[in-house]
mmCIF file of C-alpha atoms and ligand atoms in Angstrom:
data_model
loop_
_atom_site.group_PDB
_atom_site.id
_atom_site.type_symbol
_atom_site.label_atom_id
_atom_site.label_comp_id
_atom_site.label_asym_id
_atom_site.label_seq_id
_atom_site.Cartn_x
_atom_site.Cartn_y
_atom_site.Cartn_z
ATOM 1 C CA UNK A 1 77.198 117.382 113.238
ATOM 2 C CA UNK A 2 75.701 114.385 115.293
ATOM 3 C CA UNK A 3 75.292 115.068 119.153
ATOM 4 C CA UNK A 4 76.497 111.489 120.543
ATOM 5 C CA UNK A 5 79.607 109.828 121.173
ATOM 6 C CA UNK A 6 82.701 110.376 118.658
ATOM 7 C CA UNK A 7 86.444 108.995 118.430
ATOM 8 C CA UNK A 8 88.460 111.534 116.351
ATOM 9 C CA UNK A 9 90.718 108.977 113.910
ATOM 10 C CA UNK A 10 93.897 110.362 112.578
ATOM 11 C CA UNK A 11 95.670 109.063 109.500
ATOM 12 C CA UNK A 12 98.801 110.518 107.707
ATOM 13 C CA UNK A 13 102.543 109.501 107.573
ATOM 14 C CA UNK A 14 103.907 111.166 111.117
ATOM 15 C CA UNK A 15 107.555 110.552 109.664
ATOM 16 C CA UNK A 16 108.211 111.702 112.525
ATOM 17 C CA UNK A 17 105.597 112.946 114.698
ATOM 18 C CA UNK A 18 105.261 116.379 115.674
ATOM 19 C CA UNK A 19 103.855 118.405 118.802
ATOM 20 C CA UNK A 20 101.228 119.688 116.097
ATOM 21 C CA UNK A 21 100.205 115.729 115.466
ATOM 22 C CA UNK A 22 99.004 115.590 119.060
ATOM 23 C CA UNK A 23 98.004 119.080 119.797
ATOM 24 C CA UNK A 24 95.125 118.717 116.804
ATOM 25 C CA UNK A 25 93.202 115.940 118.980
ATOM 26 C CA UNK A 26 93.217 119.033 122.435
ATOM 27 C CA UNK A 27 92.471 121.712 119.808
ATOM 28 C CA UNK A 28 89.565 119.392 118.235
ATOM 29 C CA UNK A 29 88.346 117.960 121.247
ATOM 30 C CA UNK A 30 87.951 121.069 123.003
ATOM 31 C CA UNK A 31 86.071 123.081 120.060
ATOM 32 C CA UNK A 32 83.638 120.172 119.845
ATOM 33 C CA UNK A 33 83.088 120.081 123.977
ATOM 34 C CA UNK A 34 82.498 123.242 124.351
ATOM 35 C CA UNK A 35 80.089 123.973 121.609
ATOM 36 C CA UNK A 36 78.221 120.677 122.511
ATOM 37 C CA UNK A 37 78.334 119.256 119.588
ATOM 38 C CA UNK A 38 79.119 115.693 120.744
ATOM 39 C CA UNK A 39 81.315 113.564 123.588
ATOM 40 C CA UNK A 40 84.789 112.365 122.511
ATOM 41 C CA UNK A 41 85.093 109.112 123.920
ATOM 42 C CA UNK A 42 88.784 108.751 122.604
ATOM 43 C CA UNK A 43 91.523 109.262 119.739
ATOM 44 C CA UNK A 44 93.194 107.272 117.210
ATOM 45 C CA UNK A 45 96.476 108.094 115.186
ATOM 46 C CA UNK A 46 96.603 105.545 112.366
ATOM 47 C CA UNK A 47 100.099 105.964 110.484
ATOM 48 C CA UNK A 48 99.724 104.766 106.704
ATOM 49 C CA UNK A 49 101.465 101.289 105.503
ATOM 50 C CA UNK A 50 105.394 101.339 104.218
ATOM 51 C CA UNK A 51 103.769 100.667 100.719
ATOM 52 C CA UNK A 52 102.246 104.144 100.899
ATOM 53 C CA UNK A 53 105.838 105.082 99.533
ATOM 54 C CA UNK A 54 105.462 108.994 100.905
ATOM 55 C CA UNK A 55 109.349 110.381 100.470
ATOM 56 C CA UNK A 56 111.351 110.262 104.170
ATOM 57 C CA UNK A 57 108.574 107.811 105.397
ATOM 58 C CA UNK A 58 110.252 105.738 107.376
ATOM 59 C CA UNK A 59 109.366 102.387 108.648
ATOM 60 C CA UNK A 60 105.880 101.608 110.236
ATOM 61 C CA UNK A 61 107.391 100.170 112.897
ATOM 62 C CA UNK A 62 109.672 103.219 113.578
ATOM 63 C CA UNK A 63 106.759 105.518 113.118
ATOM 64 C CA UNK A 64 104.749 103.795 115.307
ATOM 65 C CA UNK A 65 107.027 103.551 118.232
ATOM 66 C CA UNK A 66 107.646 107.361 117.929
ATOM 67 C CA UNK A 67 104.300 107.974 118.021
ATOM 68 C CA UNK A 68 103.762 105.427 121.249
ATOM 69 C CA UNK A 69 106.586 107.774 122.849
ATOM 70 C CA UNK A 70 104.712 111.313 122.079
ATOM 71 C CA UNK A 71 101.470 110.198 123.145
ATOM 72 C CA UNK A 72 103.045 107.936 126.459
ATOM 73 C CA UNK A 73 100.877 110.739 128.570
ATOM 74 C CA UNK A 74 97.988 110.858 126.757
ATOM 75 C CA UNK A 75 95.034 109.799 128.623
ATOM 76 C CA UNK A 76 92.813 109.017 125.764
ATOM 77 C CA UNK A 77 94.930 109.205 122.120
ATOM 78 C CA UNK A 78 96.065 105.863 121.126
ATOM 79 C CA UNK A 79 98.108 104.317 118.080
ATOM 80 C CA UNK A 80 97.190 102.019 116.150
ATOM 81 C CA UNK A 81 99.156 99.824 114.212
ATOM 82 C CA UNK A 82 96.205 98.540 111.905
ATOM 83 C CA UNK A 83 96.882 99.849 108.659
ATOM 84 C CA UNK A 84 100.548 99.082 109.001
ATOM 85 C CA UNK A 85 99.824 95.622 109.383
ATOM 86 C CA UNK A 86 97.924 95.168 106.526
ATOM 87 C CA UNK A 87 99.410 93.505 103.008
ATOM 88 C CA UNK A 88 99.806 97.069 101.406
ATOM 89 C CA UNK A 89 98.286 100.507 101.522
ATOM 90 C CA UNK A 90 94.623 101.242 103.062
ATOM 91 C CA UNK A 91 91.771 103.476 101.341
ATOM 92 C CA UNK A 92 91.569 106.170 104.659
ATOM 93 C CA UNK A 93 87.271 105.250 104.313
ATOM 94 C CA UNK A 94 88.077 101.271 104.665
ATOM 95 C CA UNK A 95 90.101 102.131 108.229
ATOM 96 C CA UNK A 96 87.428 104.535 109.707
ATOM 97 C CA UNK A 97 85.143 101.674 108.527
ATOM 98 C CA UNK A 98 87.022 99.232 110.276
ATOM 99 C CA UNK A 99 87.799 100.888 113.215
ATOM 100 C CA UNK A 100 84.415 102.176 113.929
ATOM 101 C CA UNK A 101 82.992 98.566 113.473
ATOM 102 C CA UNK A 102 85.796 97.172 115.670
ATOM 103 C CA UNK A 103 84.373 99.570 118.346
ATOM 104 C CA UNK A 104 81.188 99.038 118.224
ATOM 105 C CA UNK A 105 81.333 95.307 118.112
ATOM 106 C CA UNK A 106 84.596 94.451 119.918
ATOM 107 C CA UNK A 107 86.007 91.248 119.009
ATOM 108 C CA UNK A 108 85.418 89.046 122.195
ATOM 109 C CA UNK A 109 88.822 87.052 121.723
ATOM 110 C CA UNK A 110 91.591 90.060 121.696
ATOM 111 C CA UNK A 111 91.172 93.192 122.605
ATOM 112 C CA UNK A 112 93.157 95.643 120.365
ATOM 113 C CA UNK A 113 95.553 97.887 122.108
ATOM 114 C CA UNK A 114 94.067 101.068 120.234
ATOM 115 C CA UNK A 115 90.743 100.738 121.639
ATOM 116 C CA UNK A 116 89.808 103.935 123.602
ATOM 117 C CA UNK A 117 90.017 103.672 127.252
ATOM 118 C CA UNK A 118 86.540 105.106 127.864
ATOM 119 C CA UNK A 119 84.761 102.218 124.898
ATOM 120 C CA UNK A 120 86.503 99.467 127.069
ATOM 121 C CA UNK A 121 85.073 100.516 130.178
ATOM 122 C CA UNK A 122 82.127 101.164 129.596
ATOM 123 C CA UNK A 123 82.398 97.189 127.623
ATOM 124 C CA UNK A 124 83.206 95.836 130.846
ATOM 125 C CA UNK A 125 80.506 97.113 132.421
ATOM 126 C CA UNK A 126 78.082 96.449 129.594
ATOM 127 C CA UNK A 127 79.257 93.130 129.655
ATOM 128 C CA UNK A 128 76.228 91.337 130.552
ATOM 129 C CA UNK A 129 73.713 93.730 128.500
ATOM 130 C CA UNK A 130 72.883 93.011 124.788
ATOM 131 C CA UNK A 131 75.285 95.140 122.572
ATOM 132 C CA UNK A 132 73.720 95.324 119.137
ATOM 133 C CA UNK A 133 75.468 97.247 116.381
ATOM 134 C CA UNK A 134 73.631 100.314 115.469
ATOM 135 C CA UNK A 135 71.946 101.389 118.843
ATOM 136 C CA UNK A 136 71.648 104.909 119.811
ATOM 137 C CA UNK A 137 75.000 104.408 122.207
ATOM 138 C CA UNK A 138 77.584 103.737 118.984
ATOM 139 C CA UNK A 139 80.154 105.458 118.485
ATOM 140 C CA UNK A 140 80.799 107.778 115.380
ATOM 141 C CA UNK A 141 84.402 107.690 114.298
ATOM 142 C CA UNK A 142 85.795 111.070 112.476
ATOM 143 C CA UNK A 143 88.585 111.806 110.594
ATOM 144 C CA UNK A 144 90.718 114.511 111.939
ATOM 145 C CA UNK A 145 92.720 116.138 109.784
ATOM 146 C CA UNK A 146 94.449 119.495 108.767
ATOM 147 C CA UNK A 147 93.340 121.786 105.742
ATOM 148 C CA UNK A 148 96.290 120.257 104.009
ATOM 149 C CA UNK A 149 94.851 117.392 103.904
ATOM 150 C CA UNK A 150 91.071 118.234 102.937
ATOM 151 C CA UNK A 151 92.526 120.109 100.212
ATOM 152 C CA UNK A 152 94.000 116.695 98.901
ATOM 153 C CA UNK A 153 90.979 115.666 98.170
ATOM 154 C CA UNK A 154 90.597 118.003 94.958
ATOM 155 C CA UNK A 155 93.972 115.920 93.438
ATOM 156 C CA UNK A 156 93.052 114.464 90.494
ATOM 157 C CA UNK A 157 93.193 110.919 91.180
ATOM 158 C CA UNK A 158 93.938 110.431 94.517
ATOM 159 C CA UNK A 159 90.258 110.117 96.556
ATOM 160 C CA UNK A 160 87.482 108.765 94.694
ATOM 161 C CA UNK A 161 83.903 110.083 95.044
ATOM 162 C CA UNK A 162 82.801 107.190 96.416
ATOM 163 C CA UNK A 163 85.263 107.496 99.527
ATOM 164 C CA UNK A 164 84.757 110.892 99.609
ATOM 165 C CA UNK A 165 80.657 110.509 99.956
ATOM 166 C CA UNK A 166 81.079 107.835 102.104
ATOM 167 C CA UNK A 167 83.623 109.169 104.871
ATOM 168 C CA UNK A 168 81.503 112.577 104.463
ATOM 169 C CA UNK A 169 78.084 111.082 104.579
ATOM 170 C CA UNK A 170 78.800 107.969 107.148
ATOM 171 C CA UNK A 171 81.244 109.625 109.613
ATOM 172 C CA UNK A 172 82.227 113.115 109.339
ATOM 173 C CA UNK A 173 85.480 115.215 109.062
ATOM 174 C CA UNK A 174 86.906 117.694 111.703
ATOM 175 C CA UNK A 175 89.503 119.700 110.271
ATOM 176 C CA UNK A 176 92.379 121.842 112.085
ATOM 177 C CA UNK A 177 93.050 125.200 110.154
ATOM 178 C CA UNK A 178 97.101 125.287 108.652
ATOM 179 C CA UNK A 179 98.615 128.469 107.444
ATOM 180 C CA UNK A 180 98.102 128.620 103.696
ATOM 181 C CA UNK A 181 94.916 126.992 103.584
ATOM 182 C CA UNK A 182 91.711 127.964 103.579
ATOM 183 C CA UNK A 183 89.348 125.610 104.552
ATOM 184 C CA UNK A 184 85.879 127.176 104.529
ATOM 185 C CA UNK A 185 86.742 128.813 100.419
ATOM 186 C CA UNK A 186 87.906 125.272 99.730
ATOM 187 C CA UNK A 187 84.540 123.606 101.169
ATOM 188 C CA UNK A 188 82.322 126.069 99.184
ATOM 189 C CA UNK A 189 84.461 125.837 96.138
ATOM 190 C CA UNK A 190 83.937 121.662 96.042
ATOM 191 C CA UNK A 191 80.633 120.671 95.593
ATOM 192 C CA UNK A 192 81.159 117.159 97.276
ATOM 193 C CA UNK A 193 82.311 119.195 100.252
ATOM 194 C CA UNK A 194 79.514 121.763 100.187
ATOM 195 C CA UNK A 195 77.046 118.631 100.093
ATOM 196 C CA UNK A 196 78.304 117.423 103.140
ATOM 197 C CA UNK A 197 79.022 120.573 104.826
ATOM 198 C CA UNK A 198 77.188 119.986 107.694
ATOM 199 C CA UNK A 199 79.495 117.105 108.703
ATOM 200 C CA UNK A 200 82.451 118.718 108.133
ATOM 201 C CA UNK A 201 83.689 120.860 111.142
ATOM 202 C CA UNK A 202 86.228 123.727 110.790
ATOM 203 C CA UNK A 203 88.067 124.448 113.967
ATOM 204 C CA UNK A 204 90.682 127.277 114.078
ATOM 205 C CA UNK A 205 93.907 127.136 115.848
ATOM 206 C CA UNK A 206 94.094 130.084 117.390
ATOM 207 C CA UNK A 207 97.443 129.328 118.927
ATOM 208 C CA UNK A 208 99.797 128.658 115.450
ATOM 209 C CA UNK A 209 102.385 126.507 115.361
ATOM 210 C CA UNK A 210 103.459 125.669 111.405
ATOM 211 C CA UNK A 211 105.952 123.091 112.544
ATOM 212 C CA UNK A 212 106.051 119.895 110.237
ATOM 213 C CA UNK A 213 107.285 116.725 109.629
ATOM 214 C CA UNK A 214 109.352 117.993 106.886
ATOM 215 C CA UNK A 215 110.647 120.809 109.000
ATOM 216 C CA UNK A 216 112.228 118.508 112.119
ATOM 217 C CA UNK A 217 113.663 116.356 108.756
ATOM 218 C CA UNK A 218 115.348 119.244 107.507
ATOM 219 C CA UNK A 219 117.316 120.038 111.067
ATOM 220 C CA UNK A 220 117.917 117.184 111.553
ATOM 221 C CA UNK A 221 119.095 116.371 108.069
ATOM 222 C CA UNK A 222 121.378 119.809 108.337
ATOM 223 C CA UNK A 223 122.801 118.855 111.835
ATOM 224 C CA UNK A 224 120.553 121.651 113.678
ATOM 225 C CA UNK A 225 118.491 121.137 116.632
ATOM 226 C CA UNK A 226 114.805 119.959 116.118
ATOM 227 C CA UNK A 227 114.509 120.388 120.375
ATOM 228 C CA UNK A 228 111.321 121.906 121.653
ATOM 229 C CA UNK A 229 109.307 120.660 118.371
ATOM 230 C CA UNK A 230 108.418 117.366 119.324
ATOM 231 C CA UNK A 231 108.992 115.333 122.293
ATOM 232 C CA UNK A 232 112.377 114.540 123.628
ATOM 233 C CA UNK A 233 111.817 110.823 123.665
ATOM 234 C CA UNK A 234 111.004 110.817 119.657
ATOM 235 C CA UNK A 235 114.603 112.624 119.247
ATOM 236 C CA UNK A 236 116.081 110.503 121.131
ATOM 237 C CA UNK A 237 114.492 107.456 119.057
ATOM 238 C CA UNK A 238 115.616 109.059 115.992
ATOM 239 C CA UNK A 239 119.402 109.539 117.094
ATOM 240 C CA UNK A 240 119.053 106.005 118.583
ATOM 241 C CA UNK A 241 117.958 104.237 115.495
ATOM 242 C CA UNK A 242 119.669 106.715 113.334
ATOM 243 C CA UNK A 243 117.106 107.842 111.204
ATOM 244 C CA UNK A 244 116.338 110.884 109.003
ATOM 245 C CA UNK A 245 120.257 110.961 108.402
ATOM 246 C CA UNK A 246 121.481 111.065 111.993
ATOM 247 C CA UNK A 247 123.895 109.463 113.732
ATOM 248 C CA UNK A 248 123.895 108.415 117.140
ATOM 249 C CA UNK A 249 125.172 111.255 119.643
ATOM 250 C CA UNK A 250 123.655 113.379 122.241
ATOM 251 C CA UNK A 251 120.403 115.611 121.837
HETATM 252 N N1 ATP B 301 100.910 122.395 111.776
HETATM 253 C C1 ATP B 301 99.798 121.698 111.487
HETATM 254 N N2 ATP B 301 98.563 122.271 111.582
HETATM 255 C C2 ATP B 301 97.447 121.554 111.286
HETATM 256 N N3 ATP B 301 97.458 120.253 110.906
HETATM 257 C C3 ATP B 301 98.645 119.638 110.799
HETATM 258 C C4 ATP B 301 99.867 120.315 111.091
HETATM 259 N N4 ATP B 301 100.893 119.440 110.899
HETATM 260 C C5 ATP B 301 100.336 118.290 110.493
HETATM 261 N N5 ATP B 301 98.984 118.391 110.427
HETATM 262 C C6 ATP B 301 98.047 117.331 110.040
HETATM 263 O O1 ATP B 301 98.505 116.110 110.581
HETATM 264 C C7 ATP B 301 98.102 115.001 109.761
HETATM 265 C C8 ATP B 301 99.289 114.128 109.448
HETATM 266 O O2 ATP B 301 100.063 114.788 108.494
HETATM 267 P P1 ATP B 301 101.549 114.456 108.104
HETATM 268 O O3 ATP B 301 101.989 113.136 108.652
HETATM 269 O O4 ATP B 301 101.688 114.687 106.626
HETATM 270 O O5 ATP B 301 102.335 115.598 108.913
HETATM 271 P P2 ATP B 301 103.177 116.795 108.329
HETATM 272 O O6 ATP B 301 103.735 117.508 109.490
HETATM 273 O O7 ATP B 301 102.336 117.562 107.335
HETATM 274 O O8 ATP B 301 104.331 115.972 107.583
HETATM 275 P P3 ATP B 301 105.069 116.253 106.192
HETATM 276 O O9 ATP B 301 105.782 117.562 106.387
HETATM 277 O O10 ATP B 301 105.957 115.070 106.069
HETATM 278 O O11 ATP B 301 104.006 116.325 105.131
HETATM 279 C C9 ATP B 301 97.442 115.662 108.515
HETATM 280 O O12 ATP B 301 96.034 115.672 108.705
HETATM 281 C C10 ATP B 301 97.995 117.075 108.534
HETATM 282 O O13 ATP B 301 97.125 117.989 107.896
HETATM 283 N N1 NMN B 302 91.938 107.617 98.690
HETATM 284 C C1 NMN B 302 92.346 107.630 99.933
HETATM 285 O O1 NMN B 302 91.787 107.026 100.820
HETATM 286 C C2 NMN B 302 93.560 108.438 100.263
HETATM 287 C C3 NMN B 302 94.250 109.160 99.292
HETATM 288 C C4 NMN B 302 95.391 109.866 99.669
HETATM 289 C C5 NMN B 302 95.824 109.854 100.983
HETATM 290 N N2 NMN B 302 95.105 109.155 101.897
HETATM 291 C C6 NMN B 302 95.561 109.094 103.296
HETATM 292 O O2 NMN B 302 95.814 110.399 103.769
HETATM 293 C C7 NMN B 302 96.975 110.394 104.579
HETATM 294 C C8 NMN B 302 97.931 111.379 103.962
HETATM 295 O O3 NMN B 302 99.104 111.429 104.683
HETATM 296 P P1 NMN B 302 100.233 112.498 104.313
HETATM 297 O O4 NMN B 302 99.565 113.852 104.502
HETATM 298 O O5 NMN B 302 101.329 112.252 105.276
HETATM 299 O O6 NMN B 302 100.608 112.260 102.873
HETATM 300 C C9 NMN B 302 97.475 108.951 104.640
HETATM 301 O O7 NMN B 302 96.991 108.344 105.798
HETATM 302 C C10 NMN B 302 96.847 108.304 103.415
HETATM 303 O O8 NMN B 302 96.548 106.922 103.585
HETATM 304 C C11 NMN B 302 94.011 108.465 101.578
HETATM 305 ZN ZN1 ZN B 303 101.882 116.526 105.464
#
């Protein structure tokens, strides 16, 4: 695993989001301080385009308020709304591509809301220096993920090698243990994996906590309270908009 600065990008559906969602960018960021193994300069939680056509995904726009809600205290985890605003759904390696470029050669005429706090200070104060893409200070974007989701890649079909090589080889995967996976037999049963197995870091979550998406969708889909799982605000969205078969009454 590189030593310098990383932002820890993750994708998935977050239909709705989940305490778990956020608590994966603590758990990951403080494995990777403490062992030094390289500065996190910021997060990004990029929910996947409508067209992705996941069952219960509902709308981007939906998803990404929720997620603007949980993370409303977050100091350095941002949303951003990139892949949902593209024409349909967006190969995970083309988003950590684009994101990591956008960072390390902000666009001078808008600055994108998801940009990490700590990339667009030190931009402003780098502002009269010569920032040329690929000097020692860029930034290394990773995609953080749960073992779920690592163990996706062995579905026939849905990553290609090339992807695979090039999100391993170019940026690097930190992944969250889950109950009923097992990351590190999974990494030396795939060769790809065991390739690349220096950039991909296994953190355990010491402090379980199996709640889903699918679990606050069945509560609230049987009339039962989803409180405590996520954050208040995102219930309240759902009830508000009525999604995920509620209808609009108290918490
Ligand atoms: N409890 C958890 N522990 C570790 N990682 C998790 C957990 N819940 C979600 N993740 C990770 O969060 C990312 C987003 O996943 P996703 O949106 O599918 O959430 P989910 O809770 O698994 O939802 P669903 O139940 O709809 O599949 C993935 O990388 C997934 O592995
Ligand atoms: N080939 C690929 O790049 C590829 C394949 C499958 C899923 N994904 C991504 O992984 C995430 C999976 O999300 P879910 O776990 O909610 O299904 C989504 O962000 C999706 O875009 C990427
Ligand atoms: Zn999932």
């Amino acid at each position: 695993m590189s030593q310098g600065k990383i932002v820890l990008m993750a994708c998935g559906s977050f239909s709705p989001p989940t305490y778990m969602h956020l608590r994966m960018f603590e758990i990951a960021k403080d494995y990777i301080h403490s062992l030094g193994l390289g500065t996190i300069v910021g997060g990004i939680v990029s929910p996947v385009h409508d067209a992705y056509g996941k069952k219960d995904l509902v709308a981007a726009h939906h998803r990404v308020a929720m997620l603007k809600l949980a993370l409303r205290s977050s100091g350095w985890i941002k949303v951003s709304e990139w892949e949902t605003q593209q024409t349909g759904w967006t190969r995970t390696r083309a988003s950590i591509k684009y994101h990591q470029d956008t960072i390390n050669t902000p666009p001078q005429t808008e600055t994108p809301t998801w940009l990490p706090d700590d990339i667009l200070n030190v931009n402003i104060d780098d502002c009269n220096s010569n920032h040329v893409n690929g000097n020692s200070d860029d930034v290394t974007v990773k995609l953080l993920c749960g073992a779920d989701l690592l163990e996706s890649f062995a579905t026939p079909g849905l990553w290609s090698d090339d992807d695979l090589e090039a999100i391993l080889g170019r940026h690097g995967i930190v992944v969250v243990s889950r109950a009923g996976s097992d990351p590190g037999r999974f990494i030396y049963e795939s060769d790809m994996l065991y390739k690349y197995r220096k950039n991909v870091l296994l953190v355990t979550n010491y402090i379980v906590n199996e709640v889903s998406s699918t679990v606050i969708r069945r509560l609230l889909r049987r009339g039962e309270s989803p409180k405590y799982l996520t954050d208040d605000a995102v219930l309240s969205y759902i009830r508000q908009n009525q999604l995920y078969g509620t209808t609009a009454n108290v918490t």
